[in-house]
Every structure is written in structure tokens, then in C-alpha cells.
């Protein structure tokens, strides 16, 4: 039987040290692209295949080494952005999970550094490789997309305004919107108003909410039963009120809880006159609202796990194939969507 080709065999063929071959096979940026290419080519020529058992043992050893030394993960925010208050939403759960896995999680504010390149150098010199990035808005000047990432492993938390090329952990907005509509239908509502709203410039998940709502309308209602979807801006109260008064929906489904305040401002009662469903319920702020929970803890926890997994698989920079981990929607009962009773 032919014996297994080892990394030492590759090293002997190329006249290299075994440690160089090991790093090159993991695409470590410390090894030049030319050397990595030579090593991969020789590995393919010799028929090298990693031993799964040895790889698992190596990961365990490195994990023990990292946790024992208090390895650090970075959590990036940018206080210049209009959604800066939301950047820390995932931090408590993410920090708890990181500590449970043996890592420290430190917050870095991009606004405190003269440039994204300067920030990248700080991470490099501190030996920080893993970076969590919450949803970022558009900002003037250099932003996250200008960050040198060849020496970093990055996972993004939730979808924001800026399309990211890195792995992402986010709520399943399409399925969440369908769940909200199905709950309203199940409780006897037929004139359902979808206030999906669109940002300017568009947010990454605007289209998911719109597409999901439009598909439910096609599946469940005749043309006459459909209430046109509202796609005005999330702060355009006047257009919302005009839409509400023109079409008189029996229930409004929207992703911001302030819509119920707009409904009440017209003299209508919630839920007696118009029921309301939110696609992003915060129990801490609006426990009375019925709808889909913002699963901040799940996103933060899964984000840390995804980051550590990517680091152990030696995924550097922009991945060749982006992965999106979608969190299943969870319903919060509240009191703004009672079962409809016909007079």
C-alpha cells in the first residue's frame, strides 16, 4: 500500500522548511503568494490530502494555546454613523460567547483612528486577527470597505446599508415577513397593509421585505383585496398617513415600531381600529407590540461561533464564496394583533 503523502514530503521536494509548507497550505498571508502557489502545486502533484484526524487534533491544540493566552477578537463600531447607537446591540451576547470560548472581545471605534489603514495596522501589531462588524450605514470618506483585510478574518452581524463581501450572520428577513403576514391572515384579517418602507440609499434587506410581502399578496389575495405596499421613507409620516387614510387597512405590518404612534396620531386606536405588527420587536422597549423579535443575542452568539470557525479554517480576507447564516424568525405575541371578531 502506498503511504500517505505528508507535508514533510512536500517540504523535501521544494527544499523548504515544513513550517513554511504548513502555513502555505493554510494560505497564511505571512507566506508570499508565489510561495503559496508553488506549495499548492507540489501538493497537488504528489497527491497530498490532509489527514482529518491530525487536522482536528491540531485545531484543538491551537485552540488550547489561544484560549490559554487570552486571544483577542475585535468588535468594530463607527460612532460617526447615523445608526451608531445600534452598533453595540449584539455586543453583550457576543462578548459572553467569546469569553465562553476562551477569547476576549474588545471594542474598537473606527472614528478614533486617522484612517482605516491605520486601524488595520493596530490590529496587525496587536496580533488580532478576528473582526466582528455590525450593520454599517453609508458614511462620508473612507469606510469599512477600504479596510485592508488580507490579514483579517471578518464576520458581519446583520444586514445594513452597505453590501458586505464577508460572511454574514443575519435574521431571515424574507421568512420573517412571511411569518408576520401569515399570523395576520390566521387571525382573520383580510385588508392587510404592508408598510415595507425603503431607505435612501436602499438598505440591503429592503428588497427582501418587499419581495416577501408581494409574494404573499399574490398567493393569498385577489387584486381587489390587495392594499398597495407602501415604499416611502421610514421617517415620512405624512405619506404614511395619506396611505392609511386612503386604503384603510385593518392591520399594518411594518419594520419600525414608531408606525403605531403614527397610527394613533390620526385618532385611530391600536389595536381596536387598526392592528399592528412589527418586523423588529424590541421587548425591552415595546413589549406590547406583536411581531418578529430582533434576535440580538442569537446573532451575536452565532456570529462569534462563525468567526472562530472561519479563523480555524484559515479563511483570510474576502472569502471566495460568501456564506450567509440566516436566523429563523421568532414570534412575539404582544397585544397589538388580537384575533379579529366580526360584528
Short mmCIF file of C-alpha atoms in Angstrom, two decimals:
data_model
loop_
_atom_site.label_atom_id
_atom_site.label_comp_id
_atom_site.label_asym_id
_atom_site.label_seq_id
_atom_site.Cartn_x
_atom_site.Cartn_y
_atom_site.Cartn_z
CA UNK A 1 0.00 0.00 0.00
CA UNK A 2 1.20 3.50 -0.76
CA UNK A 3 1.83 5.54 2.33
CA UNK A 4 0.15 8.93 2.86
CA UNK A 5 1.98 11.93 1.41
CA UNK A 6 2.97 14.27 4.24
CA UNK A 7 3.84 17.93 4.50
CA UNK A 8 7.44 16.88 5.09
CA UNK A 9 7.44 15.19 1.66
CA UNK A 10 6.34 18.47 0.06
CA UNK A 11 8.97 20.38 2.02
CA UNK A 12 11.71 17.95 0.91
CA UNK A 13 10.71 18.31 -2.75
CA UNK A 14 10.79 22.11 -2.60
CA UNK A 15 13.75 22.48 -0.24
CA UNK A 16 11.63 24.34 2.29
CA UNK A 17 11.03 24.08 5.99
CA UNK A 18 7.97 22.03 6.98
CA UNK A 19 6.51 25.01 8.90
CA UNK A 20 6.59 27.10 5.70
CA UNK A 21 4.69 24.38 3.85
CA UNK A 22 2.14 24.14 6.66
CA UNK A 23 1.48 27.88 6.60
CA UNK A 24 1.35 27.97 2.80
CA UNK A 25 -1.23 25.16 2.65
CA UNK A 26 -3.40 27.22 5.03
CA UNK A 27 -2.97 30.29 2.79
CA UNK A 28 -1.43 32.25 5.61
CA UNK A 29 -0.66 35.79 4.34
CA UNK A 30 2.72 35.64 6.09
CA UNK A 31 3.82 33.45 3.16
CA UNK A 32 4.20 35.18 -0.21
CA UNK A 33 1.60 34.40 -2.91
CA UNK A 34 4.34 32.96 -5.14
CA UNK A 35 5.47 30.52 -2.44
CA UNK A 36 1.91 29.52 -1.63
CA UNK A 37 1.30 28.80 -5.31
CA UNK A 38 4.42 26.60 -5.53
CA UNK A 39 3.46 24.66 -2.40
CA UNK A 40 -0.12 24.07 -3.58
CA UNK A 41 1.13 22.95 -6.98
CA UNK A 42 3.57 20.44 -5.45
CA UNK A 43 0.90 19.20 -3.04
CA UNK A 44 -1.41 18.52 -5.98
CA UNK A 45 1.37 16.84 -7.95
CA UNK A 46 2.24 14.50 -5.08
CA UNK A 47 -1.40 13.79 -4.27
CA UNK A 48 -1.27 15.31 -0.79
CA UNK A 49 -4.50 15.18 1.22
CA UNK A 50 -4.82 16.42 4.82
CA UNK A 51 -5.39 13.79 7.49
CA UNK A 52 -8.75 14.73 9.10
CA UNK A 53 -7.78 13.26 12.46
CA UNK A 54 -4.48 15.16 12.57
CA UNK A 55 -6.18 18.37 11.44
CA UNK A 56 -8.76 18.08 14.23
CA UNK A 57 -6.00 17.43 16.78
CA UNK A 58 -4.05 20.44 15.54
CA UNK A 59 -7.13 22.68 15.86
CA UNK A 60 -7.63 21.51 19.43
CA UNK A 61 -4.01 22.22 20.28
CA UNK A 62 -4.16 25.67 18.73
CA UNK A 63 -7.48 26.37 20.47
CA UNK A 64 -5.93 25.46 23.81
CA UNK A 65 -2.94 27.67 23.07
CA UNK A 66 -5.11 30.60 22.00
CA UNK A 67 -7.50 30.42 24.92
CA UNK A 68 -4.65 29.99 27.36
CA UNK A 69 -3.01 33.16 26.08
CA UNK A 70 -6.25 35.17 26.14
CA UNK A 71 -6.54 35.62 22.38
CA UNK A 72 -8.43 38.76 21.36
CA UNK A 73 -11.25 39.26 18.89
CA UNK A 74 -12.15 42.77 17.71
CA UNK A 75 -15.65 44.26 17.60
CA UNK A 76 -15.79 47.25 15.28
CA UNK A 77 -18.10 50.26 15.60
CA UNK A 78 -18.14 53.69 13.95
CA UNK A 79 -19.56 56.49 16.10
CA UNK A 80 -19.76 58.84 13.08
CA UNK A 81 -22.61 56.88 11.54
CA UNK A 82 -26.30 57.67 11.83
CA UNK A 83 -27.01 54.17 13.14
CA UNK A 84 -24.10 54.20 15.63
CA UNK A 85 -26.46 53.57 18.56
CA UNK A 86 -27.30 50.17 17.05
CA UNK A 87 -23.69 49.05 16.63
CA UNK A 88 -23.48 47.76 20.19
CA UNK A 89 -26.77 45.83 20.05
CA UNK A 90 -25.01 42.49 19.60
CA UNK A 91 -22.07 43.15 21.92
CA UNK A 92 -23.32 41.66 25.25
CA UNK A 93 -24.18 38.27 23.74
CA UNK A 94 -21.10 38.27 21.51
CA UNK A 95 -18.81 39.08 24.45
CA UNK A 96 -20.41 36.39 26.61
CA UNK A 97 -19.95 33.80 23.85
CA UNK A 98 -16.37 34.85 23.15
CA UNK A 99 -15.44 34.52 26.82
CA UNK A 100 -17.09 31.10 26.97
CA UNK A 101 -14.89 30.05 24.04
CA UNK A 102 -11.78 31.42 25.74
CA UNK A 103 -11.40 34.72 23.87
CA UNK A 104 -11.52 38.36 24.85
CA UNK A 105 -13.73 40.68 22.79
CA UNK A 106 -12.59 44.31 22.55
CA UNK A 107 -14.46 47.22 21.01
CA UNK A 108 -12.69 49.49 18.51
CA UNK A 109 -14.23 52.73 17.19
CA UNK A 110 -13.19 53.41 13.60
CA UNK A 111 -13.85 57.12 14.16
CA UNK A 112 -10.98 57.28 16.66
CA UNK A 113 -8.38 56.35 14.06
CA UNK A 114 -6.93 58.66 11.37
CA UNK A 115 -7.61 56.11 8.63
CA UNK A 116 -8.82 52.56 8.06
CA UNK A 117 -5.25 51.61 7.14
CA UNK A 118 -4.01 52.92 10.49
CA UNK A 119 -6.69 50.87 12.24
CA UNK A 120 -5.64 47.78 10.28
CA UNK A 121 -2.02 48.27 11.36
CA UNK A 122 -3.10 48.44 15.00
CA UNK A 123 -4.89 45.11 14.73
CA UNK A 124 -1.89 43.58 12.98
CA UNK A 125 0.66 44.74 15.55
CA UNK A 126 -1.56 43.59 18.42
CA UNK A 127 -1.89 40.18 16.86
CA UNK A 128 -5.66 40.49 16.46
CA UNK A 129 -6.95 38.52 13.52
CA UNK A 130 -10.72 38.07 14.03
CA UNK A 131 -13.08 41.01 13.46
CA UNK A 132 -16.85 41.29 14.03
CA UNK A 133 -18.61 44.10 12.15
CA UNK A 134 -22.24 45.08 12.95
CA UNK A 135 -24.53 46.66 10.35
CA UNK A 136 -22.88 49.80 8.99
CA UNK A 137 -24.53 52.78 7.32
CA UNK A 138 -23.10 54.81 4.46
CA UNK A 139 -20.58 57.39 5.64
CA UNK A 140 -18.58 60.16 4.03
CA UNK A 141 -14.92 59.36 3.46
CA UNK A 142 -13.06 56.04 3.78
CA UNK A 143 -15.18 53.33 5.36
CA UNK A 144 -15.12 49.64 6.16
CA UNK A 145 -14.84 48.59 2.50
CA UNK A 146 -11.45 50.33 2.27
CA UNK A 147 -10.09 48.31 5.19
CA UNK A 148 -7.04 46.18 4.25
CA UNK A 149 -8.28 42.68 5.05
CA UNK A 150 -5.58 40.27 3.85
CA UNK A 151 -4.50 39.66 7.46
CA UNK A 152 -8.02 39.51 8.90
CA UNK A 153 -10.92 37.12 9.20
CA UNK A 154 -14.22 39.03 9.21
CA UNK A 155 -17.83 38.17 10.01
CA UNK A 156 -20.62 40.74 9.71
CA UNK A 157 -23.61 40.91 12.06
CA UNK A 158 -26.98 41.65 10.46
CA UNK A 159 -27.58 43.29 7.10
CA UNK A 160 -27.14 47.05 6.95
CA UNK A 161 -26.92 49.76 4.34
CA UNK A 162 -23.56 48.75 2.91
CA UNK A 163 -23.34 45.44 0.98
CA UNK A 164 -20.52 43.42 2.54
CA UNK A 165 -18.43 40.72 0.79
CA UNK A 166 -17.64 38.89 4.04
CA UNK A 167 -19.51 36.08 5.81
CA UNK A 168 -22.74 37.35 7.38
CA UNK A 169 -25.00 36.30 10.26
CA UNK A 170 -28.41 37.94 9.90
CA UNK A 171 -32.13 37.45 10.54
CA UNK A 172 -34.10 35.78 7.77
CA UNK A 173 -36.00 38.93 6.73
CA UNK A 174 -37.83 37.22 3.87
CA UNK A 175 -39.19 34.44 6.08
CA UNK A 176 -39.86 36.87 8.94
CA UNK A 177 -42.07 39.00 6.69
CA UNK A 178 -43.97 35.92 5.51
CA UNK A 179 -44.47 34.83 9.13
CA UNK A 180 -45.93 38.23 10.03
CA UNK A 181 -48.41 38.14 7.14
CA UNK A 182 -49.43 34.56 7.86
CA UNK A 183 -50.09 35.45 11.51
CA UNK A 184 -52.39 38.30 10.43
CA UNK A 185 -54.22 36.07 7.93
CA UNK A 186 -54.59 33.30 10.52
CA UNK A 187 -56.28 35.74 12.91
CA UNK A 188 -58.90 36.77 10.37
CA UNK A 189 -57.52 39.93 8.76
CA UNK A 190 -58.09 40.45 5.04
CA UNK A 191 -57.17 44.10 4.39
CA UNK A 192 -53.52 43.91 5.32
CA UNK A 193 -51.34 46.95 4.72
CA UNK A 194 -47.66 46.32 4.19
CA UNK A 195 -45.68 49.43 5.14
CA UNK A 196 -42.41 47.90 3.95
CA UNK A 197 -40.72 51.32 3.58
CA UNK A 198 -37.48 51.94 1.68
CA UNK A 199 -34.32 53.68 2.83
CA UNK A 200 -32.35 56.19 0.74
CA UNK A 201 -29.94 54.85 -0.34
CA UNK A 202 -31.63 51.44 -0.09
CA UNK A 203 -30.78 49.12 2.78
CA UNK A 204 -29.59 45.64 1.86
CA UNK A 205 -32.76 43.99 3.23
CA UNK A 206 -35.35 46.45 1.82
CA UNK A 207 -35.87 44.24 -1.21
CA UNK A 208 -36.30 41.09 0.92
CA UNK A 209 -39.20 42.62 2.85
CA UNK A 210 -40.82 43.98 -0.30
CA UNK A 211 -40.42 40.74 -2.24
CA UNK A 212 -41.80 38.66 0.61
CA UNK A 213 -44.85 40.91 1.11
CA UNK A 214 -45.55 41.00 -2.63
CA UNK A 215 -45.39 37.19 -2.87
CA UNK A 216 -47.88 36.77 -0.01
CA UNK A 217 -50.29 39.19 -1.69
CA UNK A 218 -50.11 37.19 -4.93
CA UNK A 219 -50.67 33.91 -3.11
CA UNK A 220 -53.42 34.90 -0.67
CA UNK A 221 -55.47 37.82 -2.04
CA UNK A 222 -57.35 38.84 -5.15
CA UNK A 223 -56.40 42.05 -6.90
CA UNK A 224 -59.32 43.89 -5.25
CA UNK A 225 -58.32 42.69 -1.78
CA UNK A 226 -54.73 43.88 -2.05
CA UNK A 227 -53.60 47.06 -0.35
CA UNK A 228 -50.72 48.67 -2.32
CA UNK A 229 -47.41 48.26 -0.50
CA UNK A 230 -46.09 51.50 0.98
CA UNK A 231 -42.48 52.15 -0.06
CA UNK A 232 -41.92 55.68 1.26
CA UNK A 233 -39.04 56.54 3.60
CA UNK A 234 -39.02 55.29 7.22
CA UNK A 235 -39.36 58.88 8.50
CA UNK A 236 -42.05 60.05 6.05
CA UNK A 237 -45.02 60.23 8.42
CA UNK A 238 -47.15 62.38 6.09
CA UNK A 239 -47.06 59.89 3.24
CA UNK A 240 -47.83 57.05 5.65
CA UNK A 241 -50.88 58.90 6.96
CA UNK A 242 -52.15 59.59 3.42
CA UNK A 243 -51.73 55.90 2.58
CA UNK A 244 -53.52 54.86 5.79
CA UNK A 245 -56.48 57.16 5.18
CA UNK A 246 -56.82 56.25 1.51
CA UNK A 247 -56.72 52.45 1.80
CA UNK A 248 -57.94 51.94 5.41
CA UNK A 249 -56.11 48.68 6.16
CA UNK A 250 -57.36 46.64 9.12
CA UNK A 251 -53.80 45.78 10.12
CA UNK A 252 -50.46 47.43 9.33
CA UNK A 253 -47.26 45.39 9.05
CA UNK A 254 -44.04 47.41 9.22
CA UNK A 255 -40.46 47.04 10.39
CA UNK A 256 -40.38 50.09 12.71
CA UNK A 257 -42.47 50.25 15.89
CA UNK A 258 -42.97 54.02 15.54
CA UNK A 259 -45.65 53.25 12.95
CA UNK A 260 -48.11 52.53 15.75
CA UNK A 261 -47.51 56.05 17.08
CA UNK A 262 -48.27 57.43 13.60
CA UNK A 263 -51.49 55.42 13.53
CA UNK A 264 -52.55 56.81 16.92
CA UNK A 265 -51.69 60.34 15.83
CA UNK A 266 -54.58 60.16 13.35
CA UNK A 267 -57.07 59.45 16.15
CA UNK A 268 -57.20 55.72 15.45
CA UNK A 269 -56.81 53.23 18.27
CA UNK A 270 -54.31 50.35 18.23
CA UNK A 271 -55.44 47.58 18.02
CA UNK A 272 -59.17 48.40 18.24
CA UNK A 273 -59.31 50.36 14.96
CA UNK A 274 -56.08 49.27 13.29
CA UNK A 275 -53.98 46.32 14.43
CA UNK A 276 -50.21 46.50 14.14
CA UNK A 277 -47.35 44.03 13.55
CA UNK A 278 -43.66 44.96 13.78
CA UNK A 279 -40.92 43.14 11.89
CA UNK A 280 -38.38 44.15 14.53
CA UNK A 281 -39.80 43.99 18.05
CA UNK A 282 -37.59 45.06 20.94
CA UNK A 283 -39.12 43.55 24.08
CA UNK A 284 -37.08 45.92 26.26
CA UNK A 285 -38.58 48.99 24.56
CA UNK A 286 -42.01 47.92 23.23
CA UNK A 287 -43.11 44.67 24.91
CA UNK A 288 -46.76 45.33 23.98
CA UNK A 289 -46.08 45.17 20.23
CA UNK A 290 -46.86 41.93 18.39
CA UNK A 291 -44.42 40.78 15.75
CA UNK A 292 -41.00 39.33 14.97
CA UNK A 293 -38.33 39.56 17.65
CA UNK A 294 -34.99 41.21 16.96
CA UNK A 295 -32.80 38.27 17.90
CA UNK A 296 -29.78 40.24 19.03
CA UNK A 297 -28.47 37.51 21.34
CA UNK A 298 -28.69 34.80 18.69
CA UNK A 299 -26.96 36.96 16.08
CA UNK A 300 -24.15 37.89 18.47
CA UNK A 301 -23.63 34.31 19.64
CA UNK A 302 -23.73 32.71 16.19
CA UNK A 303 -21.51 35.49 14.86
CA UNK A 304 -18.74 34.65 17.32
CA UNK A 305 -19.01 30.94 16.54
CA UNK A 306 -18.86 31.66 12.80
CA UNK A 307 -15.82 33.90 13.25
CA UNK A 308 -13.90 31.34 15.31
CA UNK A 309 -14.77 28.58 12.81
CA UNK A 310 -13.53 30.70 9.89
CA UNK A 311 -10.32 31.51 11.75
CA UNK A 312 -9.63 27.84 12.43
CA UNK A 313 -10.20 27.06 8.76
CA UNK A 314 -7.67 29.79 7.91
CA UNK A 315 -10.03 31.94 5.88
CA UNK A 316 -8.29 35.25 5.28
CA UNK A 317 -9.63 38.41 3.70
CA UNK A 318 -12.57 38.40 1.31
CA UNK A 319 -13.89 34.81 1.01
CA UNK A 320 -14.09 33.18 -2.39
CA UNK A 321 -17.61 32.04 -1.54
CA UNK A 322 -19.58 34.22 0.86
CA UNK A 323 -21.68 32.41 3.47
CA UNK A 324 -24.87 33.88 4.92
CA UNK A 325 -26.21 32.29 8.09
CA UNK A 326 -29.88 33.22 8.50
CA UNK A 327 -31.52 33.19 11.92
CA UNK A 328 -35.03 31.70 11.97
CA UNK A 329 -37.73 34.25 12.92
CA UNK A 330 -39.34 34.02 16.37
CA UNK A 331 -42.83 35.38 17.03
CA UNK A 332 -43.56 37.69 19.98
CA UNK A 333 -47.24 37.67 20.91
CA UNK A 334 -47.75 41.16 22.35
CA UNK A 335 -51.21 42.71 22.30
CA UNK A 336 -51.42 44.67 19.03
CA UNK A 337 -52.66 41.80 16.83
CA UNK A 338 -55.72 40.26 18.51
CA UNK A 339 -57.88 37.71 16.73
CA UNK A 340 -60.38 39.63 14.66
CA UNK A 341 -64.03 39.31 15.70
CA UNK A 342 -66.56 40.19 13.01
CA UNK A 343 -69.55 42.25 14.14
#
